[in-house]
Amino acid sequence: MTTLALLESVHQAPFLRAAAVAVVVYILRLLYRRCKCISISYIPGPKKSDSFFGNLTDLYFREVGEPHFQWQEEYGQVFKIHGLLGEEHLMVSDPKAIQYVYANSRSFIRQKHSRNLLKMLFGPGLGVVDFDDHKRQRRVMQPAFGSPHLRNLFPVFIRHTRKVCPPTREVVGDSNCQSLQLNVHDYATRVTLDITGDAVFEYQFGALDNKQDKLKEVMKNVEAQSLGNNSKSQIFISFIAERLPEQIIDIILHLPTKKYKYIKQTRDTIAAIAAEVMTEKRADMRKYLEDGKDLMSLLLRANAREDIRRRMSDEEINAGITTITFASYTTTASTLAFTLWELAKNTEIQRRLRDEILTAKRDVLKSTGIDEIPFSYYEKMPLLIAVTKETLRMHPVGFMGAKQAVEDEVIPLSQPLKLPDGRLITEIPVSKGQNIWINIPGYNRLSSIFGQNTHEFNVDRWLENRVDDHPGLVGVYSNLITFGHGPHACIGWRFSLLEAQTVLIELLANFEFRLPKNYKGVRRTGAATMIPTVPGDREAGTRLDLEISILPDWDPPCE
């Protein structure tokens, strides 16, 4: 045995013993649940595709949405899927059921394996804590994400967005061609990382300036290469590791596997930067108590005003900043990439949106003398809003909500579910510990809410008011479940929308996007979030190539 192999076996020993215990406990719990708990075996659903892994291989190996749409088409808005070792999970896209599960955050919490993974990544932030701790943290953080503060951050968004076009123009111009094929996800990631660093805690990552930043290097392809499940052994290891007691999470993070190595590097890098900035701000009390406009300064101010019993600890603040940084720039970058992809496929929609953008620029320049569309003007751009909504509907990058019942519950349904024996039921009793998957891709394609041809990218469904209006149904934005719902809905959804729309406006005012001549398609791959990859080429990492050409400078109105 080599020295390295010996070290690895010793290093893994605690994990292997814990894994063995976890498997035994898990099997005993399954047997107990089958004997004593409320069964959902009567709920229809797909047959196992694997005798050991159930239907998990479909969820992890197939393109995001494929199994969700197939099963929803065959079994409806509620069905049962099989997990490891015969465990039964409930998957729902029924609007009333989703609303009930998300709104009742004390009865349904994030699944333990999902919570453990988030804790490994971010620490005790909003995505991990429940009940009173979550309410306390959200109360302190909420003001930082309101519309008034986003208006203060808008100049930051504009400043970094305008930096993305000159180097892109230079790259295309230097190619001696009228157009050039580029990885738009890479450019989207760089601009969103710069915006996020500056807006969240006044840190200059310099991604657009090709600065060699340690976080950028750590994050390069981290999702596609390490967080995605690309083998059955990886699914099993993740399944066991993420269900072990929280006390041994630190042991898991030191396992010599690529996945946990990248998780630890990512968490440690962002946390170290956030801690350094927090120390600097506290050293200059006036800066963070009075002048600072970044989210961390606002958070520190709000926290200082709270009763000492309700304040967030430094560890919680650090976890919150880490969560916001990671979640904001990665999800917004993927959403931007998918938006550009759809516009490249739908060139007429791209032309219409560009016309709307340039018209808005002319109107604003004529009335104010400033070549900059203000934040308040976005609401007057119906096609921009429609493209945003349709992309969020078609490509929800946070594609799966993993919930677990903490007590016996009864989930109501918006329409009766027909059982194999012909009976119709309008509610589903579930036991404590029952895993429930929110079928986000499936819900966003329901024709009962979003009209006909929901598998097609069609912005006119929003422009012509063909989307059924269900006030207060689900979600925080236009009945879309993309940002979640209820007390645990994404706190930064407004930040993400503004960021994506600001970047999109600048890009379309300067460039035209088309599918490349050697177009191979785009695969929607499930990792920590949904990311674009090249079909059949996992080694290429997160990638979405489009052909980009420079537009002539637009003519401002003559005086």
XYZ file of C-alpha atoms in Angstrom:
559
model
C 0.000 0.000 0.000
C 1.346 3.413 -0.935
C 1.818 6.118 1.687
C -0.949 8.186 0.072
C -3.367 5.253 0.047
C -2.565 4.516 3.705
C -3.188 8.126 4.686
C -6.455 8.175 2.793
C -7.668 4.949 4.417
C -6.830 6.290 7.882
C -8.465 9.617 7.022
C -11.614 7.865 5.826
C -11.894 5.447 8.760
C -14.135 7.656 10.942
C -16.340 8.336 7.944
C -16.592 4.630 7.017
C -17.583 3.681 10.556
C -20.110 6.512 10.685
C -21.410 5.547 7.238
C -21.972 1.958 8.349
C -23.888 3.155 11.390
C -25.903 5.561 9.247
C -26.914 2.778 6.833
C -28.055 0.511 9.672
C -30.016 3.315 11.354
C -31.540 4.312 8.030
C -32.725 0.762 7.290
C -34.206 0.438 10.784
C -36.049 3.747 10.306
C -37.404 2.546 6.977
C -38.710 -0.662 8.567
C -40.276 1.306 11.404
C -41.926 3.748 9.002
C -43.405 0.905 6.965
C -44.827 -0.709 10.082
C -45.989 2.301 12.102
C -46.186 5.377 9.894
C -48.676 6.601 7.338
C -47.827 5.008 3.999
C -47.965 6.814 0.657
C -47.613 3.541 -1.272
C -51.137 4.010 -2.668
C -50.061 7.192 -4.493
C -49.368 6.465 -8.193
C -45.927 7.074 -9.603
C -43.154 5.754 -11.845
C -41.663 2.306 -11.369
C -38.128 2.018 -10.020
C -35.529 2.513 -12.703
C -32.916 0.945 -10.410
C -33.500 -1.699 -7.741
C -31.183 0.015 -5.232
C -31.321 3.713 -6.191
C -35.003 3.798 -7.112
C -35.742 6.826 -9.304
C -32.781 8.922 -8.080
C -30.717 7.937 -11.110
C -33.375 9.577 -13.288
C -33.289 12.772 -11.233
C -29.483 12.999 -11.120
C -28.377 11.567 -14.472
C -30.993 12.931 -16.848
C -31.278 16.544 -17.952
C -33.058 18.769 -15.447
C -36.784 18.748 -16.160
C -36.923 15.638 -18.360
C -38.134 13.217 -15.656
C -40.221 15.933 -13.959
C -42.175 16.710 -17.130
C -42.514 13.051 -18.119
C -43.853 11.957 -14.742
C -46.149 14.973 -14.411
C -47.618 14.259 -17.836
C -48.272 10.621 -16.890
C -49.268 10.863 -13.215
C -50.443 14.426 -12.671
C -49.485 17.084 -10.170
C -48.839 14.664 -7.285
C -46.984 11.381 -7.526
C -44.644 9.088 -5.652
C -41.033 8.374 -6.522
C -38.615 5.827 -5.051
C -35.431 6.743 -3.219
C -32.596 4.572 -1.957
C -33.401 1.202 -0.411
C -37.098 1.454 -1.273
C -37.817 4.742 0.509
C -40.877 6.515 -0.908
C -40.872 10.256 -1.600
C -43.775 12.536 -2.493
C -43.275 14.889 -5.446
C -45.740 17.738 -5.893
C -46.436 20.496 -8.392
C -50.015 21.047 -7.222
C -50.277 24.799 -6.419
C -52.329 24.406 -3.236
C -50.036 21.668 -1.924
C -46.918 23.747 -2.650
C -48.422 26.782 -0.958
C -49.313 24.727 2.128
C -45.903 23.083 2.441
C -43.927 26.295 1.935
C -46.173 28.481 4.105
C -46.151 26.068 7.074
C -42.446 26.337 7.799
C -42.814 24.852 11.284
C -44.391 21.666 9.946
C -42.162 21.263 6.880
C -38.438 22.023 7.030
C -35.595 21.589 4.570
C -34.571 17.944 4.212
C -31.684 17.062 6.491
C -29.279 16.060 3.709
C -29.952 19.344 1.908
C -29.545 21.305 5.140
C -26.251 19.570 5.926
C -24.877 20.352 2.463
C -25.815 24.023 2.829
C -24.233 24.145 6.273
C -21.046 22.675 4.823
C -21.070 25.354 2.139
C -22.169 28.430 4.063
C -22.413 27.862 7.814
C -25.495 28.688 9.962
C -27.178 31.077 7.521
C -30.783 31.552 6.370
C -30.737 28.447 4.208
C -29.882 26.239 7.190
C -31.563 27.558 10.338
C -35.261 27.099 11.096
C -38.021 28.515 13.249
C -37.056 31.351 15.611
C -33.440 31.590 14.406
C -34.603 31.980 10.817
C -37.181 34.607 11.781
C -34.566 36.514 13.803
C -31.960 36.495 11.024
C -34.453 37.425 8.319
C -35.777 40.327 10.403
C -32.272 41.806 10.563
C -31.403 41.142 6.911
C -34.703 42.046 5.205
C -34.167 45.854 4.989
C -30.984 45.300 2.971
C -33.015 43.740 0.152
C -35.884 46.208 -0.105
C -36.497 48.421 -3.127
C -35.271 51.633 -1.403
C -31.835 50.165 -0.737
C -31.594 48.603 -4.207
C -31.989 52.096 -5.645
C -28.887 53.094 -3.682
C -27.018 50.109 -5.131
C -28.096 50.761 -8.717
C -24.983 52.865 -9.559
C -22.851 49.855 -8.531
C -24.795 47.651 -10.948
C -24.369 50.179 -13.761
C -20.645 50.746 -13.107
C -19.702 47.090 -13.393
C -22.163 46.303 -16.179
C -20.626 48.991 -18.395
C -17.230 47.372 -17.929
C -18.342 44.144 -19.612
C -18.783 45.607 -23.112
C -15.366 47.201 -23.934
C -13.294 44.016 -23.387
C -15.905 41.936 -25.217
C -15.850 44.379 -28.136
C -12.059 44.180 -28.100
C -12.065 40.374 -28.198
C -14.542 40.272 -31.075
C -12.730 43.091 -32.907
C -9.312 41.424 -32.562
C -10.657 38.266 -34.203
C -10.684 40.060 -37.595
C -14.148 38.631 -38.108
C -17.583 40.142 -37.971
C -18.479 37.783 -35.144
C -16.880 35.446 -32.637
C -18.021 32.424 -30.655
C -17.764 33.047 -26.901
C -18.783 31.297 -23.698
C -21.480 33.715 -22.520
C -21.765 31.979 -19.162
C -18.161 32.886 -18.414
C -18.800 36.571 -19.143
C -22.054 36.493 -17.164
C -20.253 34.936 -14.198
C -17.504 37.565 -14.251
C -19.845 40.559 -14.307
C -22.202 39.132 -11.658
C -19.244 38.256 -9.422
C -17.935 41.825 -9.645
C -21.381 43.303 -8.990
C -22.014 40.967 -6.065
C -18.649 41.583 -4.400
C -19.024 45.356 -4.598
C -22.730 45.523 -3.722
C -22.632 42.972 -0.906
C -19.464 43.995 0.945
C -17.469 46.484 -1.120
C -14.954 43.885 -2.265
C -13.389 44.233 -5.711
C -13.002 40.790 -7.261
C -11.785 42.262 -10.547
C -13.143 39.361 -12.606
C -13.859 41.587 -15.613
C -10.307 42.923 -15.412
C -8.966 39.337 -15.447
C -7.597 39.817 -11.944
C -6.350 36.521 -10.548
C -8.664 36.343 -7.571
C -8.517 33.299 -5.321
C -12.304 32.940 -5.152
C -12.660 33.024 -8.933
C -10.074 30.258 -9.230
C -11.782 28.125 -6.581
C -15.195 28.605 -8.153
C -14.129 27.836 -11.723
C -16.364 24.952 -12.816
C -16.905 23.935 -9.171
C -20.560 23.084 -9.734
C -20.171 21.019 -12.876
C -17.030 19.222 -11.732
C -17.686 18.549 -8.057
C -21.259 19.216 -6.948
C -23.051 17.340 -9.700
C -23.674 13.621 -9.188
C -22.150 11.745 -12.116
C -21.992 8.213 -10.732
C -23.977 5.873 -8.523
C -21.139 5.736 -6.008
C -21.204 9.540 -5.784
C -24.959 9.474 -5.132
C -24.480 6.871 -2.392
C -21.563 8.691 -0.738
C -23.470 11.974 -0.828
C -26.593 10.255 0.480
C -24.739 8.831 3.493
C -22.459 11.780 4.219
C -25.223 14.361 4.121
C -27.422 12.350 6.506
C -24.833 11.925 9.225
C -25.113 13.911 12.479
C -24.143 17.576 12.140
C -21.379 17.078 14.707
C -19.232 15.220 12.195
C -19.700 17.615 9.274
C -16.138 18.871 9.802
C -14.911 15.308 9.373
C -16.801 15.057 6.085
C -15.243 18.283 4.832
C -11.778 16.786 5.297
C -12.517 13.667 3.252
C -10.083 13.337 0.321
C -12.796 13.609 -2.351
C -13.073 16.269 -5.037
C -16.585 17.252 -3.985
C -15.823 18.002 -0.345
C -12.428 19.513 -1.154
C -14.131 22.132 -3.371
C -16.919 22.728 -0.844
C -14.376 23.432 1.894
C -12.232 25.646 -0.336
C -15.248 27.653 -1.478
C -16.641 28.145 2.014
C -13.293 28.994 3.572
C -12.370 31.467 0.817
C -15.629 33.457 0.906
C -15.812 33.328 4.708
C -12.239 34.604 5.068
C -12.917 37.539 2.716
C -16.170 38.393 4.513
C -14.478 38.224 7.939
C -11.649 40.482 6.748
C -14.069 43.092 5.375
C -16.219 42.936 8.514
C -13.155 43.606 10.682
C -12.210 46.607 8.527
C -15.717 48.054 8.722
C -15.869 47.688 12.472
C -12.498 49.396 12.758
C -14.093 52.415 11.082
C -17.372 52.699 12.960
C -18.559 55.788 11.088
C -18.146 54.066 7.744
C -20.436 51.169 8.478
C -22.824 52.969 10.840
C -23.424 56.010 8.642
C -21.906 55.982 5.169
C -21.705 52.417 3.900
C -24.236 51.556 1.178
C -23.230 47.933 0.633
C -25.375 45.138 2.062
C -22.890 44.252 4.795
C -22.824 47.835 6.102
C -26.609 47.948 6.116
C -26.728 44.583 7.873
C -24.245 45.695 10.518
C -26.240 48.876 11.105
C -29.525 46.993 11.433
C -27.927 44.412 13.712
C -26.475 47.102 15.998
C -29.938 48.599 16.468
C -31.516 45.283 17.460
C -32.087 44.177 21.029
C -28.972 42.304 22.126
C -30.993 39.077 22.440
C -32.070 39.284 18.790
C -28.766 40.249 17.234
C -26.991 38.006 14.784
C -23.631 36.650 15.867
C -20.502 37.277 13.806
C -20.682 33.664 12.626
C -24.274 34.161 11.465
C -23.447 37.443 9.692
C -20.494 35.763 7.992
C -22.710 32.839 6.947
C -25.313 35.261 5.604
C -22.763 37.164 3.521
C -21.255 33.897 2.260
C -24.695 32.597 1.263
C -25.635 35.826 -0.535
C -22.316 35.987 -2.383
C -22.397 32.425 -3.637
C -26.122 32.243 -4.379
C -26.400 35.669 -5.984
C -23.690 35.563 -8.595
C -23.963 31.881 -9.556
C -27.735 31.814 -10.014
C -27.912 35.178 -11.771
C -25.097 34.206 -14.137
C -26.889 31.016 -15.174
C -30.193 32.861 -15.578
C -28.453 35.419 -17.816
C -26.840 32.689 -19.898
C -30.171 30.901 -20.403
C -31.807 34.237 -21.315
C -29.212 34.938 -24.007
C -29.590 31.383 -25.291
C -33.354 31.807 -25.678
C -32.882 35.165 -27.417
C -30.320 33.608 -29.756
C -32.869 30.949 -30.688
C -35.682 33.507 -30.965
C -34.081 36.277 -33.003
C -37.351 38.155 -33.556
C -37.887 38.470 -29.788
C -34.265 39.606 -29.463
C -34.848 42.283 -32.106
C -38.032 43.495 -30.410
C -36.329 43.704 -27.024
C -33.359 45.582 -28.462
C -35.737 48.069 -30.075
C -37.437 48.567 -26.714
C -34.072 49.128 -25.013
C -32.799 51.623 -27.591
C -36.110 53.470 -27.581
C -35.909 53.761 -23.802
C -32.341 55.040 -24.079
C -33.441 57.713 -26.562
C -36.358 58.778 -24.367
C -34.225 59.022 -21.248
C -31.381 60.834 -23.026
C -33.805 63.327 -24.555
C -35.491 64.100 -21.230
C -32.503 63.959 -18.867
C -29.393 64.239 -21.028
C -28.052 61.026 -19.467
C -27.343 57.886 -21.494
C -28.529 55.561 -18.736
C -31.903 53.903 -18.230
C -32.846 54.497 -14.577
C -34.049 51.793 -12.218
C -37.595 53.224 -12.170
C -37.847 53.014 -15.985
C -37.547 49.204 -16.033
C -41.208 48.904 -15.043
C -42.132 50.790 -18.242
C -40.406 48.182 -20.431
C -43.006 45.410 -20.875
C -40.903 43.203 -23.144
C -37.924 43.302 -20.778
C -40.221 42.169 -17.961
C -41.840 39.502 -20.153
C -38.476 38.057 -21.254
C -37.351 37.991 -17.625
C -40.478 36.165 -16.463
C -40.445 33.680 -19.327
C -36.796 32.797 -18.692
C -37.452 32.304 -14.979
C -40.423 30.104 -15.873
C -38.594 27.995 -18.432
C -35.234 27.792 -16.646
C -35.580 27.842 -12.834
C -31.942 27.514 -11.770
C -33.032 26.577 -8.238
C -34.823 23.578 -9.646
C -35.783 21.450 -6.654
C -37.228 22.178 -3.214
C -36.455 19.446 -0.698
C -38.791 19.428 2.311
C -39.443 17.047 5.198
C -42.416 16.816 7.563
C -41.463 17.326 11.222
C -44.852 16.092 12.402
C -47.861 14.215 11.047
C -49.649 16.480 8.580
C -52.372 16.538 5.930
C -51.512 18.246 2.620
C -54.484 19.729 0.715
C -54.756 19.545 -3.091
C -56.190 22.081 -5.529
C -57.740 19.352 -7.657
C -58.687 15.737 -6.859
C -56.070 13.036 -7.339
C -57.347 9.847 -8.954
C -55.953 6.680 -7.401
C -55.386 3.384 -9.271
C -58.564 1.945 -7.692
C -60.649 4.821 -9.070
C -61.055 6.744 -5.820
C -60.615 10.513 -5.798
C -58.816 12.198 -2.907
C -58.443 15.916 -2.147
C -55.768 15.681 0.562
C -52.791 13.477 1.418
C -51.928 12.492 5.016
C -48.168 12.254 5.628
C -46.126 11.103 8.610
C -43.342 12.788 10.504
C -40.133 12.330 8.503
C -41.849 12.066 5.106
C -39.657 13.532 2.342
C -41.451 15.877 -0.052
C -39.945 17.180 -3.288
C -41.346 20.389 -4.772
C -41.461 19.850 -8.525
C -40.400 23.379 -9.504
C -39.816 22.656 -13.242
C -43.178 20.884 -13.428
C -45.127 23.620 -11.633
C -43.660 26.303 -13.936
C -45.033 24.388 -16.935
C -48.634 23.958 -15.662
C -51.048 24.955 -18.430
C -53.735 25.700 -15.827
C -51.649 28.692 -14.701
C -49.387 29.652 -17.595
C -51.610 28.878 -20.567
C -51.051 26.609 -23.544
C -47.759 25.387 -25.060
C -45.888 25.796 -21.778
C -42.839 23.940 -23.118
C -42.283 26.757 -25.625
C -40.491 30.038 -24.922
C -43.276 32.520 -25.637
C -43.082 36.013 -24.118
C -46.473 36.932 -25.533
C -48.160 34.863 -22.825
C -47.161 37.690 -20.448
C -47.734 40.588 -22.852
C -51.234 39.469 -23.838
C -52.266 38.632 -20.260
C -52.818 34.998 -21.144
C -51.374 33.885 -17.815
C -54.181 33.193 -15.379
C -54.212 35.608 -12.474
C -54.158 33.769 -9.152
C -53.535 36.429 -6.489
C -51.494 35.130 -3.595
C -51.168 31.647 -5.089
C -47.468 30.832 -4.856
C -44.140 32.541 -5.231
C -42.960 36.087 -4.669
C -42.938 37.068 -8.355
C -45.789 36.558 -10.875
C -46.933 33.181 -9.497
C -43.565 31.669 -10.411
C -42.095 29.266 -7.862
C -38.541 29.950 -9.055
C -37.685 32.035 -5.975
C -39.628 29.854 -3.559
C -42.606 30.836 -1.415
C -43.503 31.671 2.155
C -41.201 32.575 5.071
C -38.217 30.861 3.445
C -38.563 32.438 -0.018
C -35.340 33.784 -1.535
C -34.543 37.002 0.312
C -32.471 38.386 -2.574
C -34.919 37.917 -5.449
C -35.247 41.657 -6.178
C -31.456 42.009 -6.156
C -31.153 39.148 -8.651
C -33.839 40.540 -10.978
C -32.316 44.001 -11.077
C -28.836 42.615 -11.636
C -29.913 40.350 -14.508
C -31.992 43.039 -16.230
C -29.262 45.682 -15.946
C -26.659 43.403 -17.529
C -29.095 42.235 -20.229
C -29.904 45.831 -21.255
C -26.235 46.692 -21.695
C -25.420 43.525 -23.636
C -28.320 43.826 -26.075
C -27.567 47.497 -26.685
C -24.070 46.532 -27.850
C -24.192 42.987 -29.262
C -26.260 40.590 -31.291
C -26.417 36.954 -30.190
C -26.929 33.955 -32.492
C -26.544 30.203 -32.291
C -23.042 29.178 -33.445
C -22.533 27.361 -36.728
C -21.288 24.245 -34.942
C -24.174 24.391 -32.454
C -24.280 21.233 -30.325
C -27.206 22.200 -28.129
C -27.276 23.059 -24.437
C -27.781 20.613 -21.605
C -29.511 21.788 -18.426
C -27.390 19.998 -15.834
C -28.333 19.627 -12.184
C -25.622 20.490 -9.684
C -25.965 22.785 -6.667
C -28.145 24.770 -9.096
C -29.121 24.187 -12.712
C -26.228 25.090 -14.999
C -25.669 25.035 -18.779
C -23.221 22.438 -20.066
C -22.205 20.995 -23.447
C -24.136 17.772 -24.225
C -21.828 14.779 -23.974
C -18.820 16.817 -22.802
C -18.767 17.003 -19.027
C -15.082 17.925 -19.004
C -15.956 21.270 -20.644
C -17.559 22.298 -17.354
C -20.168 25.047 -17.135
C -20.410 26.409 -20.647
C -22.841 28.010 -23.091
C -21.318 29.144 -26.383
C -23.032 31.704 -28.610
C -21.927 33.670 -31.645
C -21.581 37.369 -30.814
C -21.342 40.253 -33.239
C -20.843 43.949 -32.508
C -23.723 46.284 -33.220
C -23.120 49.746 -34.658
C -23.227 52.512 -32.106
C -26.813 53.622 -31.713
C -27.698 57.115 -32.860
C -28.908 59.412 -30.097
C -31.762 61.792 -30.936
C -30.823 65.004 -32.690
C -31.435 68.216 -30.815
